[in-house]
PDB file of C-alpha atoms in Angstrom:
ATOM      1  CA  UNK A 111     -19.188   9.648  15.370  1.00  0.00           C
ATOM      2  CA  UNK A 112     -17.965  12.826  12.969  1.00  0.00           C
ATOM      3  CA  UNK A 113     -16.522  11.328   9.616  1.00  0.00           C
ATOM      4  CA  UNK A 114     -14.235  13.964   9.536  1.00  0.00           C
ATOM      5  CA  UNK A 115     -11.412  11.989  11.966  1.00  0.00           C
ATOM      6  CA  UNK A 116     -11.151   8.957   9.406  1.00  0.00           C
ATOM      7  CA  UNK A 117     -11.235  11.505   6.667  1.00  0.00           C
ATOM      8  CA  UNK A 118      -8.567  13.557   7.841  1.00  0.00           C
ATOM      9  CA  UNK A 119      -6.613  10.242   9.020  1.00  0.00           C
ATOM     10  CA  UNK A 120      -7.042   8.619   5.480  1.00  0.00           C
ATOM     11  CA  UNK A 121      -5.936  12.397   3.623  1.00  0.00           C
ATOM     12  CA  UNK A 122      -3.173  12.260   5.847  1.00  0.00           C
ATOM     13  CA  UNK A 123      -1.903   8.678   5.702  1.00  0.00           C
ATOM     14  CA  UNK A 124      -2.069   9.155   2.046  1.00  0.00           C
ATOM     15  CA  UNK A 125       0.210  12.106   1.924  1.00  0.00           C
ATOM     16  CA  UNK A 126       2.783   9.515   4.067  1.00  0.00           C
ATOM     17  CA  UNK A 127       2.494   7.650   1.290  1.00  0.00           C
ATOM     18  CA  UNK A 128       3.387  10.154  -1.546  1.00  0.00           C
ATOM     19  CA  UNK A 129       6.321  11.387   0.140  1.00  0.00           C
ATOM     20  CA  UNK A 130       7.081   7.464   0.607  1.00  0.00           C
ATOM     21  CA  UNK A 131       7.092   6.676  -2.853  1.00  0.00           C
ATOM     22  CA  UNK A 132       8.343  10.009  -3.704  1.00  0.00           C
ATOM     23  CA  UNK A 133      11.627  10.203  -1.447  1.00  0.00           C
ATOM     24  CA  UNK A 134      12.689   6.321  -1.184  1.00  0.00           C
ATOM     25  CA  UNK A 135      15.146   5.086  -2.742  1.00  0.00           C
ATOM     26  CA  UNK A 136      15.258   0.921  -2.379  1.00  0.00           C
ATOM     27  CA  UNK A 137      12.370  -0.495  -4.701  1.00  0.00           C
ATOM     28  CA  UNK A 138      10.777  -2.597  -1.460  1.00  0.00           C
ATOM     29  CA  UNK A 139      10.438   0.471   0.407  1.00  0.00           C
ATOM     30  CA  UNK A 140       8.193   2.760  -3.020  1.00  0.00           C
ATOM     31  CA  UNK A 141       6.399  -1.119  -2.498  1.00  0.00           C
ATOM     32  CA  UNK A 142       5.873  -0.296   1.129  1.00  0.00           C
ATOM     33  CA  UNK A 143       4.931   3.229   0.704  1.00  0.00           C
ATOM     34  CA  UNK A 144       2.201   2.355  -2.291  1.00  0.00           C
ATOM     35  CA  UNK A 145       0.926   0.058   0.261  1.00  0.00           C
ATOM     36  CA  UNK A 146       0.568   3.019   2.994  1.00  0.00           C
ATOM     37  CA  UNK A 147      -1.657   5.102  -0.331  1.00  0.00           C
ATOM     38  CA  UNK A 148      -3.882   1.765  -0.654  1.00  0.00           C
ATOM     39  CA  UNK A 149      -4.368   1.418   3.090  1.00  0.00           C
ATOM     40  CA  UNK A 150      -5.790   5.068   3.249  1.00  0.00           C
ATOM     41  CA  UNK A 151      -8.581   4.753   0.457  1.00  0.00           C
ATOM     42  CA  UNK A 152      -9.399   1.697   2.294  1.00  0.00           C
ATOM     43  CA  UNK A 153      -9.957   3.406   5.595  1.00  0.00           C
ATOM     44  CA  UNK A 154     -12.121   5.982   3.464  1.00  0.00           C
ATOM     45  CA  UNK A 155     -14.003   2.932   1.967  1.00  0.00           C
ATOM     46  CA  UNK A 156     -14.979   1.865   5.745  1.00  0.00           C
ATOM     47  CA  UNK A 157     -15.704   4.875   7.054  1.00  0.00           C
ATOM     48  CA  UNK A 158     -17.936   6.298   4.413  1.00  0.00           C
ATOM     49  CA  UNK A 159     -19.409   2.424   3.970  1.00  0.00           C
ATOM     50  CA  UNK A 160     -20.509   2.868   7.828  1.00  0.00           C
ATOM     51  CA  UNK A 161     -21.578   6.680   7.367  1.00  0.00           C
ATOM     52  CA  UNK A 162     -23.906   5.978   5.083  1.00  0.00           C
ATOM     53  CA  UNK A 163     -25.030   2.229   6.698  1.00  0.00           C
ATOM     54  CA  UNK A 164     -25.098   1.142   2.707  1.00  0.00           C
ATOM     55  CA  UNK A 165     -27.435  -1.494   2.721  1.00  0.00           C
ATOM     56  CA  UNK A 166     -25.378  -3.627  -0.028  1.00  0.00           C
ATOM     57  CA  UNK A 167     -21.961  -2.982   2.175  1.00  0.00           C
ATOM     58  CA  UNK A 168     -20.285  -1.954  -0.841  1.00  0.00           C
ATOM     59  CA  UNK A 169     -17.730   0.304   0.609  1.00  0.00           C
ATOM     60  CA  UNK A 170     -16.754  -2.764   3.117  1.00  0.00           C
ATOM     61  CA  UNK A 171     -16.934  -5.140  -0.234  1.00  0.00           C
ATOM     62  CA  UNK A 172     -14.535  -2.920  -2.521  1.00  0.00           C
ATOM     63  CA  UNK A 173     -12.359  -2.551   0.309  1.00  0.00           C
ATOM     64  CA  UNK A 174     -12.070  -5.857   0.201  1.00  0.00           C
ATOM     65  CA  UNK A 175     -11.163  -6.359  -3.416  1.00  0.00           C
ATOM     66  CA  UNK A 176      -8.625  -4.080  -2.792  1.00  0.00           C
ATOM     67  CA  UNK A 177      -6.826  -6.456  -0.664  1.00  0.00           C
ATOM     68  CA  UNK A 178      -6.572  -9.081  -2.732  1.00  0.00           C
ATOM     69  CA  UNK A 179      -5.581  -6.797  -5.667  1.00  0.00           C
ATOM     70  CA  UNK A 180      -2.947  -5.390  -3.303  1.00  0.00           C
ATOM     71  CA  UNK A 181      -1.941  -8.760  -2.155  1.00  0.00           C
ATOM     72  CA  UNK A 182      -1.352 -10.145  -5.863  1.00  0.00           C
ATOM     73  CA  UNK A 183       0.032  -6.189  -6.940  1.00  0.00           C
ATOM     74  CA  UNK A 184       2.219  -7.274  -3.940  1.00  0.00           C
ATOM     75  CA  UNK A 185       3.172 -10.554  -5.307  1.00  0.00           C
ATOM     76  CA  UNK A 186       3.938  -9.502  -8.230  1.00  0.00           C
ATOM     77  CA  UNK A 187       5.924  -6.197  -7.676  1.00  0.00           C
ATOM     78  CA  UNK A 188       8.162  -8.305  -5.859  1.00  0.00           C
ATOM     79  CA  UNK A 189       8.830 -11.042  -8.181  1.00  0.00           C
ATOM     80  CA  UNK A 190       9.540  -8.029 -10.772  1.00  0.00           C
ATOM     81  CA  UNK A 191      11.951  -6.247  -8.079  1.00  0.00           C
ATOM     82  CA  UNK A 192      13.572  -9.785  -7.688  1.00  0.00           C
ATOM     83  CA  UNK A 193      14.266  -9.858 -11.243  1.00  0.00           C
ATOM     84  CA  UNK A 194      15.850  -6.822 -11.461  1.00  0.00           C
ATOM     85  CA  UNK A 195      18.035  -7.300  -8.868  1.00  0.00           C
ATOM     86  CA  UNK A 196      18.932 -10.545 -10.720  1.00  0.00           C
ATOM     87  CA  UNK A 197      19.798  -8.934 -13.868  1.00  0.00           C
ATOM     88  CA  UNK A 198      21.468  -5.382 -12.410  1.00  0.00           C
ATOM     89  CA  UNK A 199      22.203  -6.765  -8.821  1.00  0.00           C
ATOM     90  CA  UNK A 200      20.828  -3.567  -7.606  1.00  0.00           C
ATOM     91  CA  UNK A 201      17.098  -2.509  -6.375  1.00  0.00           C
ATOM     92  CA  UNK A 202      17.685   1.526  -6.458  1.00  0.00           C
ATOM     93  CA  UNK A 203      15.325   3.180  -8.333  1.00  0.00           C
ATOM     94  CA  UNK A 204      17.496   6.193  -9.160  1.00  0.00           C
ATOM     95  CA  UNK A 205      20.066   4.010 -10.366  1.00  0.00           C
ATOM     96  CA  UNK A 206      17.528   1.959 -13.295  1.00  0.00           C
ATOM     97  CA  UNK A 207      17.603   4.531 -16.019  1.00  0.00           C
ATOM     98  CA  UNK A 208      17.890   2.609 -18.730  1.00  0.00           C
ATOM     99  CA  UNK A 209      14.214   3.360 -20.572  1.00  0.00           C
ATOM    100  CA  UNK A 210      15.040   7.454 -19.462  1.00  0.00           C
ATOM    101  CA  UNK A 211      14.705   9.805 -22.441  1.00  0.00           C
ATOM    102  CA  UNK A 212      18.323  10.865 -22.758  1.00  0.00           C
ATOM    103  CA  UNK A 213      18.804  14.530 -21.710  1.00  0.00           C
ATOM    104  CA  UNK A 214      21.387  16.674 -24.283  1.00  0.00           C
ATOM    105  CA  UNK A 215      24.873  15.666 -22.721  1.00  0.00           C
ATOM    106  CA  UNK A 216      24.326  12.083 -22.882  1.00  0.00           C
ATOM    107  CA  UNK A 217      23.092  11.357 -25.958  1.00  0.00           C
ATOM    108  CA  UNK A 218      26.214   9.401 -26.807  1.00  0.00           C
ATOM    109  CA  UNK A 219      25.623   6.850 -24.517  1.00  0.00           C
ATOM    110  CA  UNK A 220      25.336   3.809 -26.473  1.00  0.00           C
ATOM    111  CA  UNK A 221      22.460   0.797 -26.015  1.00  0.00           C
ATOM    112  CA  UNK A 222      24.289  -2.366 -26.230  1.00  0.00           C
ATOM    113  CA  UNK A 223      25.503  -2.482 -22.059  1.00  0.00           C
ATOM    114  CA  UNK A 224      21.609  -2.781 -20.723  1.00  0.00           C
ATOM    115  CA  UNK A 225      21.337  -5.845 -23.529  1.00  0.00           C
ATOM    116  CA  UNK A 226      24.256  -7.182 -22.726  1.00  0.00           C
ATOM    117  CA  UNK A 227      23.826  -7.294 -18.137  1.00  0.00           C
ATOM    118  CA  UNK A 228      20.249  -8.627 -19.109  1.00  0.00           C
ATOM    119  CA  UNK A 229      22.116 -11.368 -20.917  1.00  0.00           C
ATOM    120  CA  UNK A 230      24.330 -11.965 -18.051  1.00  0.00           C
ATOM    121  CA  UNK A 231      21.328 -12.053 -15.716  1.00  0.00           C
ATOM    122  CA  UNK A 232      20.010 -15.153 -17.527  1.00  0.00           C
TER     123      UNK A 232
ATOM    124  CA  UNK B 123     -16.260  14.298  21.125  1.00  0.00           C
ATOM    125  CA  UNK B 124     -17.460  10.722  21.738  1.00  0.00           C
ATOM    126  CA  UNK B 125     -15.845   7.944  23.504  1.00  0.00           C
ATOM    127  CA  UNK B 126     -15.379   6.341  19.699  1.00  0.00           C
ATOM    128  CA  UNK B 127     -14.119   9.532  18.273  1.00  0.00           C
ATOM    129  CA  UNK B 128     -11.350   9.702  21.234  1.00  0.00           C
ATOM    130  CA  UNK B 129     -10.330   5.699  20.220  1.00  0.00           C
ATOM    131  CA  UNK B 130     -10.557   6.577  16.798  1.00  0.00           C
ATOM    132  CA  UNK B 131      -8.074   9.642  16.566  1.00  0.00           C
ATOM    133  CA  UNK B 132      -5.497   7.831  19.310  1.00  0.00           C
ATOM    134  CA  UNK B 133      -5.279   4.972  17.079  1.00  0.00           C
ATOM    135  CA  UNK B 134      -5.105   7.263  13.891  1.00  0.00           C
ATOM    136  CA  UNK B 135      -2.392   8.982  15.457  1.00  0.00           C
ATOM    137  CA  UNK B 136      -0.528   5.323  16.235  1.00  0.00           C
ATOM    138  CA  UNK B 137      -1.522   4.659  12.235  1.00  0.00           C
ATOM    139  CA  UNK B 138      -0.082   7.857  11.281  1.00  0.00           C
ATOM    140  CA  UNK B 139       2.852   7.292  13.632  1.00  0.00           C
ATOM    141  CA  UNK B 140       3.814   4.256  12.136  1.00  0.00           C
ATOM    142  CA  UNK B 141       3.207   4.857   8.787  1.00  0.00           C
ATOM    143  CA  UNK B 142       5.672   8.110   9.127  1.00  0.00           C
ATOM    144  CA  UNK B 143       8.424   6.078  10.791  1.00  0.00           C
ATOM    145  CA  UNK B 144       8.122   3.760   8.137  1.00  0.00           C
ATOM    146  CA  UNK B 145       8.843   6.311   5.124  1.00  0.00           C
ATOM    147  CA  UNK B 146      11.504   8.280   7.165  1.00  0.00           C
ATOM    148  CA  UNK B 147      13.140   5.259   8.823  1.00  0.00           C
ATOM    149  CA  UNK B 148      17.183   4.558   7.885  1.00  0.00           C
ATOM    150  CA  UNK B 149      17.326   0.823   8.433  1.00  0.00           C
ATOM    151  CA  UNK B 150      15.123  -1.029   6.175  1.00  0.00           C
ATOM    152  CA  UNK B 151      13.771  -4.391   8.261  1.00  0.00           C
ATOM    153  CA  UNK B 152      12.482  -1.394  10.740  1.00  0.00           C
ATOM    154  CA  UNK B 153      10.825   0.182   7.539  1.00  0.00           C
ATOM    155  CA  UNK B 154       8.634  -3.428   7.462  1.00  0.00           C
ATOM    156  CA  UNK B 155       7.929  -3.559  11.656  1.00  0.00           C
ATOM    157  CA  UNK B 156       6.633   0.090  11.669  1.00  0.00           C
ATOM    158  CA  UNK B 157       4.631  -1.051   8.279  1.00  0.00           C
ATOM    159  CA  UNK B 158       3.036  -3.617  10.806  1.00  0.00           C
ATOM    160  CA  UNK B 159       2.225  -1.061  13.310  1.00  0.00           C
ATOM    161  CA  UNK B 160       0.393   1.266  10.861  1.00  0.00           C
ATOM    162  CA  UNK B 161      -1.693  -1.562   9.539  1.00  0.00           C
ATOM    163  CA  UNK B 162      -2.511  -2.630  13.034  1.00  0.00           C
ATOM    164  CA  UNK B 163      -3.544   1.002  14.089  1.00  0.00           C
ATOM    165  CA  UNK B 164      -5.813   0.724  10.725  1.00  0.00           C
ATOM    166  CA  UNK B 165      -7.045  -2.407  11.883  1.00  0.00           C
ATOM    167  CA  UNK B 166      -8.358  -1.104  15.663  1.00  0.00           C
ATOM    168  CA  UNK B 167      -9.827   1.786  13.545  1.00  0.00           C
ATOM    169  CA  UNK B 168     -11.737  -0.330  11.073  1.00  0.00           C
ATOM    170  CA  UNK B 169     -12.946  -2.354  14.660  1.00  0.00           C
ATOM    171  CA  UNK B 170     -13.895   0.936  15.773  1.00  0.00           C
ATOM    172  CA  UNK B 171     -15.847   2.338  13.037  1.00  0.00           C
ATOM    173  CA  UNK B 172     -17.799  -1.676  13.505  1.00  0.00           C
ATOM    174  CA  UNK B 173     -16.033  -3.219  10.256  1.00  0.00           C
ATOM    175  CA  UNK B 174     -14.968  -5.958  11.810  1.00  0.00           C
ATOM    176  CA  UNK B 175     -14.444  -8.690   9.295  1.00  0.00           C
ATOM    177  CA  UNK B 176     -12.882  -5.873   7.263  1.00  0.00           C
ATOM    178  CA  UNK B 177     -10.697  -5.719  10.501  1.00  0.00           C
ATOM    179  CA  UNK B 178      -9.427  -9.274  10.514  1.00  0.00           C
ATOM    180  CA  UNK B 179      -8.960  -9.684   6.887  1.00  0.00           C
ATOM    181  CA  UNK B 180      -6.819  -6.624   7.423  1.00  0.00           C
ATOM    182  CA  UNK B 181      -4.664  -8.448  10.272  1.00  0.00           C
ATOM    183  CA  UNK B 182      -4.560 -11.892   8.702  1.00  0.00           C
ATOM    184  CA  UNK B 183      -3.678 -10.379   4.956  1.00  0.00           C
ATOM    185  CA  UNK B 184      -1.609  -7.285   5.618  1.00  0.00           C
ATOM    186  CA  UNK B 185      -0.100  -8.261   8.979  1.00  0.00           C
ATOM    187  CA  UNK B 186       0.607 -11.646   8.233  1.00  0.00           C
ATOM    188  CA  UNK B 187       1.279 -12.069   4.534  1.00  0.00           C
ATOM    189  CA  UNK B 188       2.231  -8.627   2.692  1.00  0.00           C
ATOM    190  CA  UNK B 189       4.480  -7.834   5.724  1.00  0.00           C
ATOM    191  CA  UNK B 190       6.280 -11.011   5.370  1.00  0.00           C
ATOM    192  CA  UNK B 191       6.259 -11.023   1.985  1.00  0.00           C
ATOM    193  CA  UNK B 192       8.324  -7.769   2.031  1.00  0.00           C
ATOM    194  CA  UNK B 193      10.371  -9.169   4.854  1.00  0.00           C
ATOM    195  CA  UNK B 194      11.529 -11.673   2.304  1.00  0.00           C
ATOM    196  CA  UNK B 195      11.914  -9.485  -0.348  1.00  0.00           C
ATOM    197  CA  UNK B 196      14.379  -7.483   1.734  1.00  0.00           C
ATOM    198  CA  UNK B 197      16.307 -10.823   2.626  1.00  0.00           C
ATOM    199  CA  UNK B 198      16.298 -12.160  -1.074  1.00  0.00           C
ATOM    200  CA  UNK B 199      18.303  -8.417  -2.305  1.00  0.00           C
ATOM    201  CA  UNK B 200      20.524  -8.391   0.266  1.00  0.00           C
ATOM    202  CA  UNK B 201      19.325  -5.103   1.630  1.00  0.00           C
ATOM    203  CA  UNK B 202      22.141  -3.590   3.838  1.00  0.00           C
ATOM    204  CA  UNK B 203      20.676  -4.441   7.572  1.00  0.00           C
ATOM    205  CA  UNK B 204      21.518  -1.870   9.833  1.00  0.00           C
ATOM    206  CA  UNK B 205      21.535   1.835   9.459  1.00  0.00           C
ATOM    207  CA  UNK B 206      22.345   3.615   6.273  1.00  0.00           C
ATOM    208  CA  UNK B 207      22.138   6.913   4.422  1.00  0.00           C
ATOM    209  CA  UNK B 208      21.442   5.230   1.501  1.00  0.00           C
ATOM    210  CA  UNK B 209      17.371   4.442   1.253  1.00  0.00           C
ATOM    211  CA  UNK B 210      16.311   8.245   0.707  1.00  0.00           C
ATOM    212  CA  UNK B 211      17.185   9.579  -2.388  1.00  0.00           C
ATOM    213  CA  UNK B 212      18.102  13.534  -3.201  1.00  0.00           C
ATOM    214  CA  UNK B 213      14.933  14.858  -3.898  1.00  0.00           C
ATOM    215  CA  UNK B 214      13.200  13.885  -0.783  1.00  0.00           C
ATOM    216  CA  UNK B 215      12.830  17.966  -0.153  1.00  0.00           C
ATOM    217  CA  UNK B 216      10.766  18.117  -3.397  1.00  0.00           C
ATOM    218  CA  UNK B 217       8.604  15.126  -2.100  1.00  0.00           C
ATOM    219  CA  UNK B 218       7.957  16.972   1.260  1.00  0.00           C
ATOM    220  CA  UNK B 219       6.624  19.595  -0.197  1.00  0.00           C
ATOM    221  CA  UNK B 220       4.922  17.663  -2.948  1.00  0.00           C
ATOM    222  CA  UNK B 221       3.337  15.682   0.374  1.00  0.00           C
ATOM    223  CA  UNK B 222       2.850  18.409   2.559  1.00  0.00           C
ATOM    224  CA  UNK B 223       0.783  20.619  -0.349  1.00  0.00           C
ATOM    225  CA  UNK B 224      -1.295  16.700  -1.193  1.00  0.00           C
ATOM    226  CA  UNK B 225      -2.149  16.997   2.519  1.00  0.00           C
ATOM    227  CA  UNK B 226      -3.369  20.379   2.931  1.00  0.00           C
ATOM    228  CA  UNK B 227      -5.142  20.396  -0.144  1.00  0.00           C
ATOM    229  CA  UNK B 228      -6.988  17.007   0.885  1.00  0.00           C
ATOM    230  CA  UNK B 229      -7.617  18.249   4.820  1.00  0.00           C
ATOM    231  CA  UNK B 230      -9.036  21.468   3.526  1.00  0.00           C
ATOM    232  CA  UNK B 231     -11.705  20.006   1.075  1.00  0.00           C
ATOM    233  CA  UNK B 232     -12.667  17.057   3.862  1.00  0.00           C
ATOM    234  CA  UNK B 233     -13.336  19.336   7.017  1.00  0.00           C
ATOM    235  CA  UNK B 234     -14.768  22.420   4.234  1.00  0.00           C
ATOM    236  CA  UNK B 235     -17.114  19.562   2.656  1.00  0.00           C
ATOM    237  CA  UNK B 236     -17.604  17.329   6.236  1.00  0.00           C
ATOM    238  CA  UNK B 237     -16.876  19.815   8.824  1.00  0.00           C
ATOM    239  CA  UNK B 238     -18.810  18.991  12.181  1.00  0.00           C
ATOM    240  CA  UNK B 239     -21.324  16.190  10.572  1.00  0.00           C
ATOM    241  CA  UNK B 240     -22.268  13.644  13.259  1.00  0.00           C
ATOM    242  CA  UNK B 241     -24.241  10.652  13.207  1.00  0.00           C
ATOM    243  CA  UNK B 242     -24.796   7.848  15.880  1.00  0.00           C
ATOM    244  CA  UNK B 243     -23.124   4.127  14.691  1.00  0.00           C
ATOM    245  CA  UNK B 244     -24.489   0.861  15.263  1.00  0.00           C
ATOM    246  CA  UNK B 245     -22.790  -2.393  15.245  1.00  0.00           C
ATOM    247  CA  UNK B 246     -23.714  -5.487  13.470  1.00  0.00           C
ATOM    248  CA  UNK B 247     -23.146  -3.927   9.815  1.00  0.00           C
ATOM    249  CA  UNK B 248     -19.906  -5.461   8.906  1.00  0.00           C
ATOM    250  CA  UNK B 249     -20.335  -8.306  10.822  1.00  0.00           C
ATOM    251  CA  UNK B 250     -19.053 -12.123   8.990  1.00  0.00           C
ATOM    252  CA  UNK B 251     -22.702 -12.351   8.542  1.00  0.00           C
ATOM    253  CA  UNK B 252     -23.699  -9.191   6.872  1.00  0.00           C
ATOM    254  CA  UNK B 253     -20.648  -9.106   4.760  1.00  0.00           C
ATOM    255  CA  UNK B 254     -20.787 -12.521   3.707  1.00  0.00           C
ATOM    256  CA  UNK B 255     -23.757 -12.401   2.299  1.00  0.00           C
ATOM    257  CA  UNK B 256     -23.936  -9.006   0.628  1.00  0.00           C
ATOM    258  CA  UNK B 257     -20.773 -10.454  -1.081  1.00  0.00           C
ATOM    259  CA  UNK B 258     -22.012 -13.968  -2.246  1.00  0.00           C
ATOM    260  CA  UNK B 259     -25.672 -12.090  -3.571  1.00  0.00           C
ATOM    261  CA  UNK B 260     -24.814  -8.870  -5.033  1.00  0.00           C
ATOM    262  CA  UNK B 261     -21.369  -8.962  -5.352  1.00  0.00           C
ATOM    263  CA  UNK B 262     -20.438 -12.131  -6.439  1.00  0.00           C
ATOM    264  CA  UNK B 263     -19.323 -11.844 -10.145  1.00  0.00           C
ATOM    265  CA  UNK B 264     -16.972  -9.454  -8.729  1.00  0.00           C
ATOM    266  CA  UNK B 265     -15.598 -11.915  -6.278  1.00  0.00           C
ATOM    267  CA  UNK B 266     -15.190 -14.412  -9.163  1.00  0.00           C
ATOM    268  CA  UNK B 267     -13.199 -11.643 -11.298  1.00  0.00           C
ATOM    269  CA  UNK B 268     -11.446 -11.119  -8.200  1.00  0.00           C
ATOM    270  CA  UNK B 269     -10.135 -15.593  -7.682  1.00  0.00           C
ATOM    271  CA  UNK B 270      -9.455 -15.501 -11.087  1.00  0.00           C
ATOM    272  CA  UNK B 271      -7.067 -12.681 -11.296  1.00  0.00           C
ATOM    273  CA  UNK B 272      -5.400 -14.114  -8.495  1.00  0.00           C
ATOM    274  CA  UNK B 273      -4.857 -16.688 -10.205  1.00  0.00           C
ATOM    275  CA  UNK B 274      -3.279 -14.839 -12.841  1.00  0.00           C
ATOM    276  CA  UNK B 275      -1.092 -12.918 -10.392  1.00  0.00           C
ATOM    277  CA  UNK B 276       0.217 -16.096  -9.117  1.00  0.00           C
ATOM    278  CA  UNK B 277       1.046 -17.577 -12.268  1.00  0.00           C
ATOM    279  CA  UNK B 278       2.549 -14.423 -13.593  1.00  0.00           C
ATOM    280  CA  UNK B 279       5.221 -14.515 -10.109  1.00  0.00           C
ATOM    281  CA  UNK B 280       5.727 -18.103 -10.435  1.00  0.00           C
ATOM    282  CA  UNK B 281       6.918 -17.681 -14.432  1.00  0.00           C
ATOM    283  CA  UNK B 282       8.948 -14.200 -13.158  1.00  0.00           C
ATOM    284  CA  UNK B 283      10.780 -15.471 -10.619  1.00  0.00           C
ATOM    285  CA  UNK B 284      11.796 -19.006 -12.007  1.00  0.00           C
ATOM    286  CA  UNK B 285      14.749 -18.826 -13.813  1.00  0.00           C
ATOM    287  CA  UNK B 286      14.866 -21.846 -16.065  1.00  0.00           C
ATOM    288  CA  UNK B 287      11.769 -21.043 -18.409  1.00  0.00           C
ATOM    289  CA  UNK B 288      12.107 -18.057 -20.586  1.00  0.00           C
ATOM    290  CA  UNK B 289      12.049 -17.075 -23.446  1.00  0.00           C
ATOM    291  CA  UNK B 290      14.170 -19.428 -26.312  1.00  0.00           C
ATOM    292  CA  UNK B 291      18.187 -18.317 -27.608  1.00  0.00           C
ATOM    293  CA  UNK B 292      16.559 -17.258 -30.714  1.00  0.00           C
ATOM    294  CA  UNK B 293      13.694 -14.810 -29.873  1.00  0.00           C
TER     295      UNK B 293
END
């Protein structure tokens, strides 16, 4: 076996995941795409795990540990993407600029509405 | 090239496959099915490379439960089924190029650092067996850590997504 075919695989499927997270708009989808990043390092894990016939199997261990953290990162991204579509009705990234450090023309724009949809939300 | 090299680039190149159809697809539930074909194509590779319990946990955890936890995550915000311009947003040029130089920069350094290295793999070491107890002997204050912050996660989506505890009027 050459360990350079689930290298290259993993390098690649990563880079699917950056422009993932990178290029999507809808919240689930950046969710989908992390997932994509996570499922790469775990296929490097495996691979290297099985290169180097580690006697503890820690490579197969951590790998998984990282599902279960990405099952409850999961979990929990999703309960956080379901509140915010509670509060704005809305899931787009672009469009949740509320915590943005205000650029020079809008500088103006006043605080209260976030405070005041979050109160609606409720 | 070896018979397990050949498997393990075609189902790469399903893994890849999918995982690109997923990040470039316009209707969102397809987004989730090509997610499932990636994770299977990672699956057959982590049965090729002889991680087999690695393998199943993949299929029973990512296959069966993150997938359909997405799949109700689309439901629950009335994601618009069917296809739309709307899931990419304007700077997806910038993240090509963002992705293509992460890409070549991570190819380059694997084959320069691996290039043609090739050793023989035996089954039998991820086996239930081997796993299992590497994990309850060395590993196991990890694995604890690991139960309790699930438990953690759990509680922290149950109090997010209820909606009648909160915080009080006055805070």
């Amino acid at each position: 076996m050459h360990i350079v075919y689930p290298a290259v695989l993993s390098a690649l499927l990563f880079s699917v995941g950056v422009y993932g997270v990178l290029a999507r708009r809808n919240a689930i989808l950046v969710l989908m795409a992390v997932e994509l990043m996570l499922n790469a390092v775990n296929l490097n894990l495996v691979a290297f795990d099985v290169w180097w016939r580690d006697r503890l199997h820690g490579g197969q261990v951590l790998t998984l540990f990282t599902i279960v953290i990405a099952a409850a990162e999961i979990g929990l991204g999703l309960a956080i993407v379901l509140l915010v579509y509670r509060n704005r009705s809305t899931v787009d990234v672009d469009e949740l600029t509320t915590l943005r450090e205000n650029t020079a023309d809008d500088t103006a724009e006043p605080a209260a509405e976030p405070a005041e949809t979050v109160e609606a939300g409720r | 090239m070896t018979g397990q090299d050949v498997v393990l680039v075609l189902l790469g190149a399903v893994a890849l496959g999918g995982g690109v159809l997923c990040v470039t697809t316009r209707q969102i539930v397809h987004a989730a099915l090509w997610l499932v074909v990636a994770f299977g194509g990672l699956a057959g590779s982590y049965l090729v490379l002889t991680a087999e319990f690695v393998a199943w946990v993949q299929v029973l955890v990512y296959v069966g439960a993150v997938v359909v936890l997405l799949l109700f995550g689309i439901m629950l915000t009335r994601a618009p089924i069917g296809p739309g311009d709307g899931l990419d947003s304007e700077n997806r040029w910038v993240a090509l190029v963002v992705a293509v130089a992460t890409a070549a920069l991570l190819v380059t350094t694997v084959i320069l650092g691996f290039g043609y290295d090739r050793k023989d793999v035996h089954a039998g070491g991820g086996s239930a067996d081997a796993l299992g107890s590497s994990l309850f002997r060395t590993w196991v204050l990890p694995f604890e850590v690991a139960s309790v912050l699930l438990l953690a996660a759990l509680v922290g989506a149950i109090v997010l997504s209820r909606t009648d505890i909160g915080p009080k009027d006055g805070d």
